[in-house]
Amino acid sequence: ERQAVADHANNLASKIRNNLTNSLKSLGVDILTGVGTVLGPQKLKYGKGDSEDKTITAKDIIIATGSVPFVPRGIEVDGKTVITSDHALKLEFVPQWIAIVGSGYIGLEFSDVYTALGSEVTFIEALDQLMPGFDPEIGKLAQRVLINPRKIDSYTGVFASKITPARDGKPVQIELIDAKTKEPKETLEVDAALIATGRAPFTEGLGLENINVQTQRGFVPVDSRMRVIDVKGNLVPHLYCIGDANGKLMLAHAASAQGISVVEQISGKDHILNHLSIPAACFTHPEISMVGLTEPQAREKGAKEGFEVSIAKTSFKANTKALAENEGEGLAKLIYRPDNGEILGVHIFGLHAADLIHEASNAIALGTRIQDIKFAVHAHPTLSEVLDELFKSAKVFLYLTPKSTSTEI
């Protein structure tokens, strides 16, 4: 079973990589293999190390070097018993007991995989609650469904100050300290540890010093149009940076959207990407998805800018398609401005949440208000009706005059 899953994942990744390569070639794109270094404006070199470097020039240069797994100090990764997500994708073995350091997207997704394959999982989270990056209400529901019924326990408010791989007949050793006081807590002994503490930009050795650019915590500084900024705050002509390397939103589809935006600009068409309209998804069973602001973020913004925030919710238990598939556990949550119908955020936990989120994402991108989208028609019976009910349940008051009359939509 493990080998079948691993083979499927590896074959799929290889197929996608080959398809992308062939697609680039069919479009007439030359692929030069090697390590690239910026030499100056519109100029760089590349090489493989075993041959002489070659220098090339270009009208425009786009940095898209991506990221690598972030490994905190004190953690020794051996690629076998202490691993990152890169190693975990190969699924070379299924440990009886695995500790996952970090409970964000990566940690949650792999906990789903390992528990399905029979492993016991222990989360180690530095913050006081699991899934800190999610909307709190969605996070609590997800914990009740994805974590509590499964063979998963957790430590919150602690750091893994030191992790030693299994060796000499000893298991993996994890030394825990209090995240606030830094006092020692206890030492865990497990079969394996997955480091899921996020990703770090892969920007070392790019030669940015040659154009007077300094990274910020490893990220290449850019403006809203992805144009690279030097240490004096000036734009570097014809140089852009997209994706994880700029740190704006570390998601593959965000990098793609940024790339399209840059190409538009190179083609002479001004374009600014609205990052709040870019959705995110966590591929657990069931899935989690989100776009825009969480409720705490929206309320903070409302307090600063002087507007009210309202919430609407709908359950998957009221959806015919979800019930037909025996997947009624789920919730969709809308965060919005009741005074003008602006959609501030949408969060979904439930069957195919990753697919459902795009109606909300597109609405935010296009500036569509609730009073317009609530009249959209959805096929029955489909999961899309979850969003239909969500938007219809929102109450928007359009103020006709500064003082008196208002109309509820």
PDB file of C-alpha atoms in Angstrom, residues 136-385:
ATOM      1  CA  PRO A 136     -10.159  30.433  14.387  1.00  0.00           C
ATOM      2  CA  GLU A 137     -13.698  29.106  13.927  1.00  0.00           C
ATOM      3  CA  ILE A 138     -12.710  26.985  10.936  1.00  0.00           C
ATOM      4  CA  GLY A 139      -9.604  25.833  12.801  1.00  0.00           C
ATOM      5  CA  LYS A 140     -11.657  24.595  15.760  1.00  0.00           C
ATOM      6  CA  LEU A 141     -14.017  22.668  13.485  1.00  0.00           C
ATOM      7  CA  ALA A 142     -11.121  21.199  11.523  1.00  0.00           C
ATOM      8  CA  GLN A 143      -9.441  20.108  14.752  1.00  0.00           C
ATOM      9  CA  ARG A 144     -12.633  18.390  15.887  1.00  0.00           C
ATOM     10  CA  VAL A 145     -12.924  16.486  12.592  1.00  0.00           C
ATOM     11  CA  LEU A 146      -9.333  16.008  11.414  1.00  0.00           C
ATOM     12  CA  ILE A 147      -7.429  15.603  14.677  1.00  0.00           C
ATOM     13  CA  ASN A 148      -9.538  14.636  17.684  1.00  0.00           C
ATOM     14  CA  PRO A 149     -10.998  11.350  16.291  1.00  0.00           C
ATOM     15  CA  ARG A 150      -7.646  10.163  14.925  1.00  0.00           C
ATOM     16  CA  LYS A 151      -4.488   8.805  16.497  1.00  0.00           C
ATOM     17  CA  ILE A 152      -3.079  12.299  16.914  1.00  0.00           C
ATOM     18  CA  ASP A 153      -1.904  14.098  20.033  1.00  0.00           C
ATOM     19  CA  SER A 154      -0.251  17.471  20.318  1.00  0.00           C
ATOM     20  CA  TYR A 155       2.015  19.794  22.239  1.00  0.00           C
ATOM     21  CA  THR A 156       1.325  23.515  21.901  1.00  0.00           C
ATOM     22  CA  GLY A 157       3.355  26.465  23.158  1.00  0.00           C
ATOM     23  CA  VAL A 158       6.623  24.548  22.837  1.00  0.00           C
ATOM     24  CA  PHE A 159       9.691  24.640  20.597  1.00  0.00           C
ATOM     25  CA  ALA A 160      11.644  21.633  19.385  1.00  0.00           C
ATOM     26  CA  SER A 161      15.020  23.064  20.439  1.00  0.00           C
ATOM     27  CA  LYS A 162      16.981  20.014  19.318  1.00  0.00           C
ATOM     28  CA  ILE A 163      16.140  16.991  17.201  1.00  0.00           C
ATOM     29  CA  THR A 164      18.580  14.119  16.747  1.00  0.00           C
ATOM     30  CA  PRO A 165      17.991  11.418  14.106  1.00  0.00           C
ATOM     31  CA  ALA A 166      17.722   7.756  15.046  1.00  0.00           C
ATOM     32  CA  ARG A 167      21.148   6.143  15.290  1.00  0.00           C
ATOM     33  CA  ASP A 168      23.012   3.428  17.182  1.00  0.00           C
ATOM     34  CA  GLY A 169      19.767   1.691  18.056  1.00  0.00           C
ATOM     35  CA  LYS A 170      18.270   4.815  19.619  1.00  0.00           C
ATOM     36  CA  PRO A 171      15.039   6.421  18.347  1.00  0.00           C
ATOM     37  CA  VAL A 172      14.665  10.027  17.225  1.00  0.00           C
ATOM     38  CA  GLN A 173      15.215  12.362  20.186  1.00  0.00           C
ATOM     39  CA  ILE A 174      13.205  15.610  20.397  1.00  0.00           C
ATOM     40  CA  GLU A 175      14.035  18.083  23.159  1.00  0.00           C
ATOM     41  CA  LEU A 176      11.114  20.398  23.927  1.00  0.00           C
ATOM     42  CA  ILE A 177      11.331  23.812  25.593  1.00  0.00           C
ATOM     43  CA  ASP A 178       8.646  26.293  26.595  1.00  0.00           C
ATOM     44  CA  ALA A 179       8.120  28.722  23.707  1.00  0.00           C
ATOM     45  CA  LYS A 180       7.920  31.732  26.047  1.00  0.00           C
ATOM     46  CA  THR A 181      10.231  30.981  28.971  1.00  0.00           C
ATOM     47  CA  LYS A 182      12.640  28.751  27.003  1.00  0.00           C
ATOM     48  CA  GLU A 183      12.745  26.393  29.993  1.00  0.00           C
ATOM     49  CA  PRO A 184      13.184  22.659  29.240  1.00  0.00           C
ATOM     50  CA  LYS A 185       9.925  20.702  29.170  1.00  0.00           C
ATOM     51  CA  GLU A 186      10.578  17.082  28.205  1.00  0.00           C
ATOM     52  CA  THR A 187      12.237  14.835  25.656  1.00  0.00           C
ATOM     53  CA  LEU A 188      10.194  12.813  23.178  1.00  0.00           C
ATOM     54  CA  GLU A 189      11.385   9.581  21.590  1.00  0.00           C
ATOM     55  CA  VAL A 190       9.692   8.785  18.279  1.00  0.00           C
ATOM     56  CA  ASP A 191      10.355   6.717  15.165  1.00  0.00           C
ATOM     57  CA  ALA A 192      10.538   9.729  12.850  1.00  0.00           C
ATOM     58  CA  ALA A 193      10.115  13.495  12.757  1.00  0.00           C
ATOM     59  CA  LEU A 194       8.775  15.638   9.922  1.00  0.00           C
ATOM     60  CA  ILE A 195       9.890  19.265   9.950  1.00  0.00           C
ATOM     61  CA  ALA A 196       6.906  21.250   8.663  1.00  0.00           C
ATOM     62  CA  THR A 197       7.914  24.724   9.829  1.00  0.00           C
ATOM     63  CA  GLY A 198       7.312  26.430   6.506  1.00  0.00           C
ATOM     64  CA  ARG A 199       9.606  27.316   3.644  1.00  0.00           C
ATOM     65  CA  ALA A 200      12.508  29.721   3.143  1.00  0.00           C
ATOM     66  CA  PRO A 201      13.327  31.665  -0.048  1.00  0.00           C
ATOM     67  CA  PHE A 202      16.034  30.141  -2.238  1.00  0.00           C
ATOM     68  CA  THR A 203      17.912  33.336  -3.019  1.00  0.00           C
ATOM     69  CA  GLU A 204      21.509  32.767  -1.918  1.00  0.00           C
ATOM     70  CA  GLY A 205      24.167  33.141  -4.591  1.00  0.00           C
ATOM     71  CA  LEU A 206      21.974  35.067  -7.028  1.00  0.00           C
ATOM     72  CA  GLY A 207      24.518  37.877  -7.303  1.00  0.00           C
ATOM     73  CA  LEU A 208      22.051  40.522  -6.156  1.00  0.00           C
ATOM     74  CA  GLU A 209      24.914  42.492  -4.636  1.00  0.00           C
ATOM     75  CA  ASN A 210      26.052  43.186  -8.200  1.00  0.00           C
ATOM     76  CA  ILE A 211      22.974  45.361  -8.709  1.00  0.00           C
ATOM     77  CA  ASN A 212      22.901  46.846  -5.190  1.00  0.00           C
ATOM     78  CA  VAL A 213      19.973  44.722  -3.995  1.00  0.00           C
ATOM     79  CA  GLN A 214      19.830  43.355  -0.457  1.00  0.00           C
ATOM     80  CA  THR A 215      17.403  40.624   0.571  1.00  0.00           C
ATOM     81  CA  GLN A 216      15.126  41.054   3.576  1.00  0.00           C
ATOM     82  CA  ARG A 217      15.099  37.860   5.646  1.00  0.00           C
ATOM     83  CA  GLY A 218      16.123  36.152   2.432  1.00  0.00           C
ATOM     84  CA  PHE A 219      13.296  37.604   0.342  1.00  0.00           C
ATOM     85  CA  VAL A 220      13.941  39.791  -2.690  1.00  0.00           C
ATOM     86  CA  PRO A 221      12.264  43.201  -2.121  1.00  0.00           C
ATOM     87  CA  VAL A 222       9.704  44.114  -4.787  1.00  0.00           C
ATOM     88  CA  ASP A 223       6.949  46.669  -5.301  1.00  0.00           C
ATOM     89  CA  SER A 224       3.288  45.961  -6.103  1.00  0.00           C
ATOM     90  CA  ARG A 225       4.240  45.242  -9.715  1.00  0.00           C
ATOM     91  CA  MET A 226       6.934  42.696  -8.726  1.00  0.00           C
ATOM     92  CA  ARG A 227       9.714  45.081  -9.769  1.00  0.00           C
ATOM     93  CA  VAL A 228      12.909  44.567  -7.753  1.00  0.00           C
ATOM     94  CA  ILE A 229      13.924  47.385  -5.387  1.00  0.00           C
ATOM     95  CA  ASP A 230      17.559  48.204  -4.540  1.00  0.00           C
ATOM     96  CA  VAL A 231      18.965  49.299  -1.158  1.00  0.00           C
ATOM     97  CA  LYS A 232      18.256  52.969  -1.915  1.00  0.00           C
ATOM     98  CA  GLY A 233      14.607  52.278  -2.655  1.00  0.00           C
ATOM     99  CA  ASN A 234      15.012  52.651  -6.393  1.00  0.00           C
ATOM    100  CA  LEU A 235      13.586  50.246  -8.960  1.00  0.00           C
ATOM    101  CA  VAL A 236      16.116  48.090 -10.796  1.00  0.00           C
ATOM    102  CA  PRO A 237      15.234  48.508 -14.493  1.00  0.00           C
ATOM    103  CA  HIS A 238      13.954  45.403 -16.304  1.00  0.00           C
ATOM    104  CA  LEU A 239      14.334  43.139 -13.239  1.00  0.00           C
ATOM    105  CA  TYR A 240      11.386  41.364 -11.610  1.00  0.00           C
ATOM    106  CA  CYS A 241      10.964  38.716  -8.930  1.00  0.00           C
ATOM    107  CA  ILE A 242       7.954  36.413  -8.580  1.00  0.00           C
ATOM    108  CA  GLY A 243       6.847  33.560  -6.362  1.00  0.00           C
ATOM    109  CA  ASP A 244       8.255  32.330  -3.068  1.00  0.00           C
ATOM    110  CA  ALA A 245      11.464  34.312  -3.591  1.00  0.00           C
ATOM    111  CA  ASN A 246       9.649  37.617  -2.972  1.00  0.00           C
ATOM    112  CA  GLY A 247       7.622  36.370   0.012  1.00  0.00           C
ATOM    113  CA  LYS A 248       4.353  38.110  -0.843  1.00  0.00           C
ATOM    114  CA  LEU A 249       2.354  34.879  -0.857  1.00  0.00           C
ATOM    115  CA  MET A 250       4.180  31.547  -0.892  1.00  0.00           C
ATOM    116  CA  LEU A 251       1.818  29.540  -3.078  1.00  0.00           C
ATOM    117  CA  ALA A 252       2.472  28.019  -6.506  1.00  0.00           C
ATOM    118  CA  HIS A 253      -0.594  29.588  -8.095  1.00  0.00           C
ATOM    119  CA  ALA A 254       0.334  32.963  -6.599  1.00  0.00           C
ATOM    120  CA  ALA A 255       3.695  32.699  -8.363  1.00  0.00           C
ATOM    121  CA  SER A 256       1.904  31.899 -11.609  1.00  0.00           C
ATOM    122  CA  ALA A 257      -0.417  34.885 -11.198  1.00  0.00           C
ATOM    123  CA  GLN A 258       2.530  37.154 -10.444  1.00  0.00           C
ATOM    124  CA  GLY A 259       4.300  35.846 -13.532  1.00  0.00           C
ATOM    125  CA  ILE A 260       1.304  36.659 -15.720  1.00  0.00           C
ATOM    126  CA  SER A 261       1.153  40.132 -14.187  1.00  0.00           C
ATOM    127  CA  VAL A 262       4.842  40.715 -14.966  1.00  0.00           C
ATOM    128  CA  VAL A 263       4.453  39.527 -18.563  1.00  0.00           C
ATOM    129  CA  GLU A 264       1.554  41.952 -18.968  1.00  0.00           C
ATOM    130  CA  GLN A 265       3.819  44.782 -17.847  1.00  0.00           C
ATOM    131  CA  ILE A 266       6.671  43.686 -20.106  1.00  0.00           C
ATOM    132  CA  SER A 267       4.137  43.716 -22.958  1.00  0.00           C
ATOM    133  CA  GLY A 268       3.276  47.323 -22.173  1.00  0.00           C
ATOM    134  CA  LYS A 269       0.053  46.729 -20.226  1.00  0.00           C
ATOM    135  CA  ASP A 270       0.031  47.926 -16.640  1.00  0.00           C
ATOM    136  CA  HIS A 271      -1.267  45.379 -14.142  1.00  0.00           C
ATOM    137  CA  ILE A 272      -1.355  45.103 -10.358  1.00  0.00           C
ATOM    138  CA  LEU A 273      -2.317  41.789  -8.762  1.00  0.00           C
ATOM    139  CA  ASN A 274      -4.739  41.818  -5.821  1.00  0.00           C
ATOM    140  CA  HIS A 275      -3.151  39.283  -3.476  1.00  0.00           C
ATOM    141  CA  LEU A 276      -6.230  39.273  -1.224  1.00  0.00           C
ATOM    142  CA  SER A 277      -8.115  37.596  -4.077  1.00  0.00           C
ATOM    143  CA  ILE A 278      -5.704  34.638  -4.236  1.00  0.00           C
ATOM    144  CA  PRO A 279      -7.175  31.529  -2.577  1.00  0.00           C
ATOM    145  CA  ALA A 280      -5.360  28.944  -0.498  1.00  0.00           C
ATOM    146  CA  ALA A 281      -6.263  25.324   0.147  1.00  0.00           C
ATOM    147  CA  CYS A 282      -5.275  22.564   2.524  1.00  0.00           C
ATOM    148  CA  PHE A 283      -5.721  19.130   0.960  1.00  0.00           C
ATOM    149  CA  THR A 284      -6.946  17.106   3.894  1.00  0.00           C
ATOM    150  CA  HIS A 285     -10.056  14.918   4.049  1.00  0.00           C
ATOM    151  CA  PRO A 286     -12.250  16.929   4.073  1.00  0.00           C
ATOM    152  CA  GLU A 287     -10.489  19.945   2.610  1.00  0.00           C
ATOM    153  CA  ILE A 288      -9.994  23.466   3.949  1.00  0.00           C
ATOM    154  CA  SER A 289      -9.921  26.560   1.755  1.00  0.00           C
ATOM    155  CA  MET A 290      -9.842  30.298   2.253  1.00  0.00           C
ATOM    156  CA  VAL A 291      -9.539  33.626   0.494  1.00  0.00           C
ATOM    157  CA  GLY A 292      -9.209  37.148   1.858  1.00  0.00           C
ATOM    158  CA  LEU A 293      -9.163  38.033   5.552  1.00  0.00           C
ATOM    159  CA  THR A 294      -9.859  35.917   8.629  1.00  0.00           C
ATOM    160  CA  GLU A 295     -12.480  37.202  11.068  1.00  0.00           C
ATOM    161  CA  PRO A 296      -9.891  38.684  13.502  1.00  0.00           C
ATOM    162  CA  GLN A 297      -8.076  40.373  10.610  1.00  0.00           C
ATOM    163  CA  ALA A 298     -11.316  41.793   9.233  1.00  0.00           C
ATOM    164  CA  ARG A 299     -12.436  43.122  12.613  1.00  0.00           C
ATOM    165  CA  GLU A 300      -9.043  44.747  13.161  1.00  0.00           C
ATOM    166  CA  LYS A 301      -9.276  46.380   9.741  1.00  0.00           C
ATOM    167  CA  GLY A 302     -12.836  47.512  10.448  1.00  0.00           C
ATOM    168  CA  ALA A 303     -11.830  49.056  13.768  1.00  0.00           C
ATOM    169  CA  LYS A 304      -9.027  51.013  12.095  1.00  0.00           C
ATOM    170  CA  GLU A 305     -11.037  52.173   9.094  1.00  0.00           C
ATOM    171  CA  GLY A 306     -14.376  52.692  10.827  1.00  0.00           C
ATOM    172  CA  PHE A 307     -16.703  50.092   9.319  1.00  0.00           C
ATOM    173  CA  GLU A 308     -18.724  47.209  10.730  1.00  0.00           C
ATOM    174  CA  VAL A 309     -18.034  43.560   9.972  1.00  0.00           C
ATOM    175  CA  SER A 310     -20.755  40.930   9.644  1.00  0.00           C
ATOM    176  CA  ILE A 311     -20.617  37.146   9.436  1.00  0.00           C
ATOM    177  CA  ALA A 312     -22.781  34.682   7.523  1.00  0.00           C
ATOM    178  CA  LYS A 313     -22.490  30.888   7.702  1.00  0.00           C
ATOM    179  CA  THR A 314     -23.994  27.843   6.085  1.00  0.00           C
ATOM    180  CA  SER A 315     -23.567  24.153   6.845  1.00  0.00           C
ATOM    181  CA  PHE A 316     -22.822  21.316   4.446  1.00  0.00           C
ATOM    182  CA  LYS A 317     -25.541  19.391   6.297  1.00  0.00           C
ATOM    183  CA  ALA A 318     -28.070  21.510   4.397  1.00  0.00           C
ATOM    184  CA  ASN A 319     -26.587  20.586   1.005  1.00  0.00           C
ATOM    185  CA  THR A 320     -28.220  17.771  -0.954  1.00  0.00           C
ATOM    186  CA  LYS A 321     -25.073  16.697  -2.821  1.00  0.00           C
ATOM    187  CA  ALA A 322     -22.988  16.564   0.373  1.00  0.00           C
ATOM    188  CA  LEU A 323     -25.635  14.459   2.103  1.00  0.00           C
ATOM    189  CA  ALA A 324     -25.925  12.152  -0.912  1.00  0.00           C
ATOM    190  CA  GLU A 325     -22.189  11.495  -0.660  1.00  0.00           C
ATOM    191  CA  ASN A 326     -22.433  11.060   3.127  1.00  0.00           C
ATOM    192  CA  GLU A 327     -20.139  14.077   3.598  1.00  0.00           C
ATOM    193  CA  GLY A 328     -22.332  16.465   5.556  1.00  0.00           C
ATOM    194  CA  GLU A 329     -19.588  17.576   7.943  1.00  0.00           C
ATOM    195  CA  GLY A 330     -18.567  21.056   6.890  1.00  0.00           C
ATOM    196  CA  LEU A 331     -19.021  24.798   7.164  1.00  0.00           C
ATOM    197  CA  ALA A 332     -18.763  27.817   4.865  1.00  0.00           C
ATOM    198  CA  LYS A 333     -18.178  31.224   6.424  1.00  0.00           C
ATOM    199  CA  LEU A 334     -18.537  34.655   4.825  1.00  0.00           C
ATOM    200  CA  ILE A 335     -16.954  37.792   6.292  1.00  0.00           C
ATOM    201  CA  TYR A 336     -18.308  40.999   4.780  1.00  0.00           C
ATOM    202  CA  ARG A 337     -19.211  44.661   5.157  1.00  0.00           C
ATOM    203  CA  PRO A 338     -22.962  45.054   5.739  1.00  0.00           C
ATOM    204  CA  ASP A 339     -22.898  48.701   4.663  1.00  0.00           C
ATOM    205  CA  ASN A 340     -21.771  48.120   1.077  1.00  0.00           C
ATOM    206  CA  GLY A 341     -21.674  44.349   0.479  1.00  0.00           C
ATOM    207  CA  GLU A 342     -17.891  44.076   0.096  1.00  0.00           C
ATOM    208  CA  ILE A 343     -16.612  40.518   0.534  1.00  0.00           C
ATOM    209  CA  LEU A 344     -13.714  40.581   3.004  1.00  0.00           C
ATOM    210  CA  GLY A 345     -13.085  36.855   3.295  1.00  0.00           C
ATOM    211  CA  VAL A 346     -14.548  33.394   2.736  1.00  0.00           C
ATOM    212  CA  HIS A 347     -13.488  30.231   4.560  1.00  0.00           C
ATOM    213  CA  ILE A 348     -14.693  26.713   3.799  1.00  0.00           C
ATOM    214  CA  PHE A 349     -14.221  23.383   5.546  1.00  0.00           C
ATOM    215  CA  GLY A 350     -15.859  20.459   3.815  1.00  0.00           C
ATOM    216  CA  LEU A 351     -16.100  18.226   0.761  1.00  0.00           C
ATOM    217  CA  HIS A 352     -14.210  19.730  -2.227  1.00  0.00           C
ATOM    218  CA  ALA A 353     -13.641  23.003  -0.391  1.00  0.00           C
ATOM    219  CA  ALA A 354     -10.572  23.626  -2.559  1.00  0.00           C
ATOM    220  CA  ASP A 355     -12.786  23.710  -5.661  1.00  0.00           C
ATOM    221  CA  LEU A 356     -15.623  25.708  -4.119  1.00  0.00           C
ATOM    222  CA  ILE A 357     -13.485  28.652  -2.989  1.00  0.00           C
ATOM    223  CA  HIS A 358     -12.952  30.040  -6.484  1.00  0.00           C
ATOM    224  CA  GLU A 359     -16.386  31.604  -6.784  1.00  0.00           C
ATOM    225  CA  ALA A 360     -15.500  33.761  -3.781  1.00  0.00           C
ATOM    226  CA  SER A 361     -11.967  34.357  -5.037  1.00  0.00           C
ATOM    227  CA  ASN A 362     -13.198  35.598  -8.401  1.00  0.00           C
ATOM    228  CA  ALA A 363     -15.805  37.787  -6.722  1.00  0.00           C
ATOM    229  CA  ILE A 364     -13.101  39.517  -4.671  1.00  0.00           C
ATOM    230  CA  ALA A 365     -10.839  39.855  -7.717  1.00  0.00           C
ATOM    231  CA  LEU A 366     -13.608  41.439  -9.783  1.00  0.00           C
ATOM    232  CA  GLY A 367     -14.965  43.588  -6.965  1.00  0.00           C
ATOM    233  CA  THR A 368     -18.358  41.862  -7.084  1.00  0.00           C
ATOM    234  CA  ARG A 369     -20.586  42.763  -4.141  1.00  0.00           C
ATOM    235  CA  ILE A 370     -22.910  40.440  -2.245  1.00  0.00           C
ATOM    236  CA  GLN A 371     -26.002  42.264  -3.498  1.00  0.00           C
ATOM    237  CA  ASP A 372     -25.005  41.194  -7.030  1.00  0.00           C
ATOM    238  CA  ILE A 373     -23.583  37.710  -6.540  1.00  0.00           C
ATOM    239  CA  LYS A 374     -26.525  36.553  -4.414  1.00  0.00           C
ATOM    240  CA  PHE A 375     -28.655  36.520  -7.591  1.00  0.00           C
ATOM    241  CA  ALA A 376     -26.336  34.030  -9.342  1.00  0.00           C
ATOM    242  CA  VAL A 377     -27.962  30.685 -10.199  1.00  0.00           C
ATOM    243  CA  HIS A 378     -26.340  27.382  -9.228  1.00  0.00           C
ATOM    244  CA  ALA A 379     -27.207  23.943 -10.596  1.00  0.00           C
ATOM    245  CA  HIS A 380     -29.066  21.568  -8.290  1.00  0.00           C
ATOM    246  CA  PRO A 381     -27.996  19.309  -6.731  1.00  0.00           C
ATOM    247  CA  THR A 382     -24.361  20.492  -6.533  1.00  0.00           C
ATOM    248  CA  LEU A 383     -21.897  21.442  -3.834  1.00  0.00           C
ATOM    249  CA  SER A 384     -21.785  24.939  -5.331  1.00  0.00           C
ATOM    250  CA  GLU A 385     -25.124  25.558  -3.632  1.00  0.00           C
TER     251      GLU A 385
END
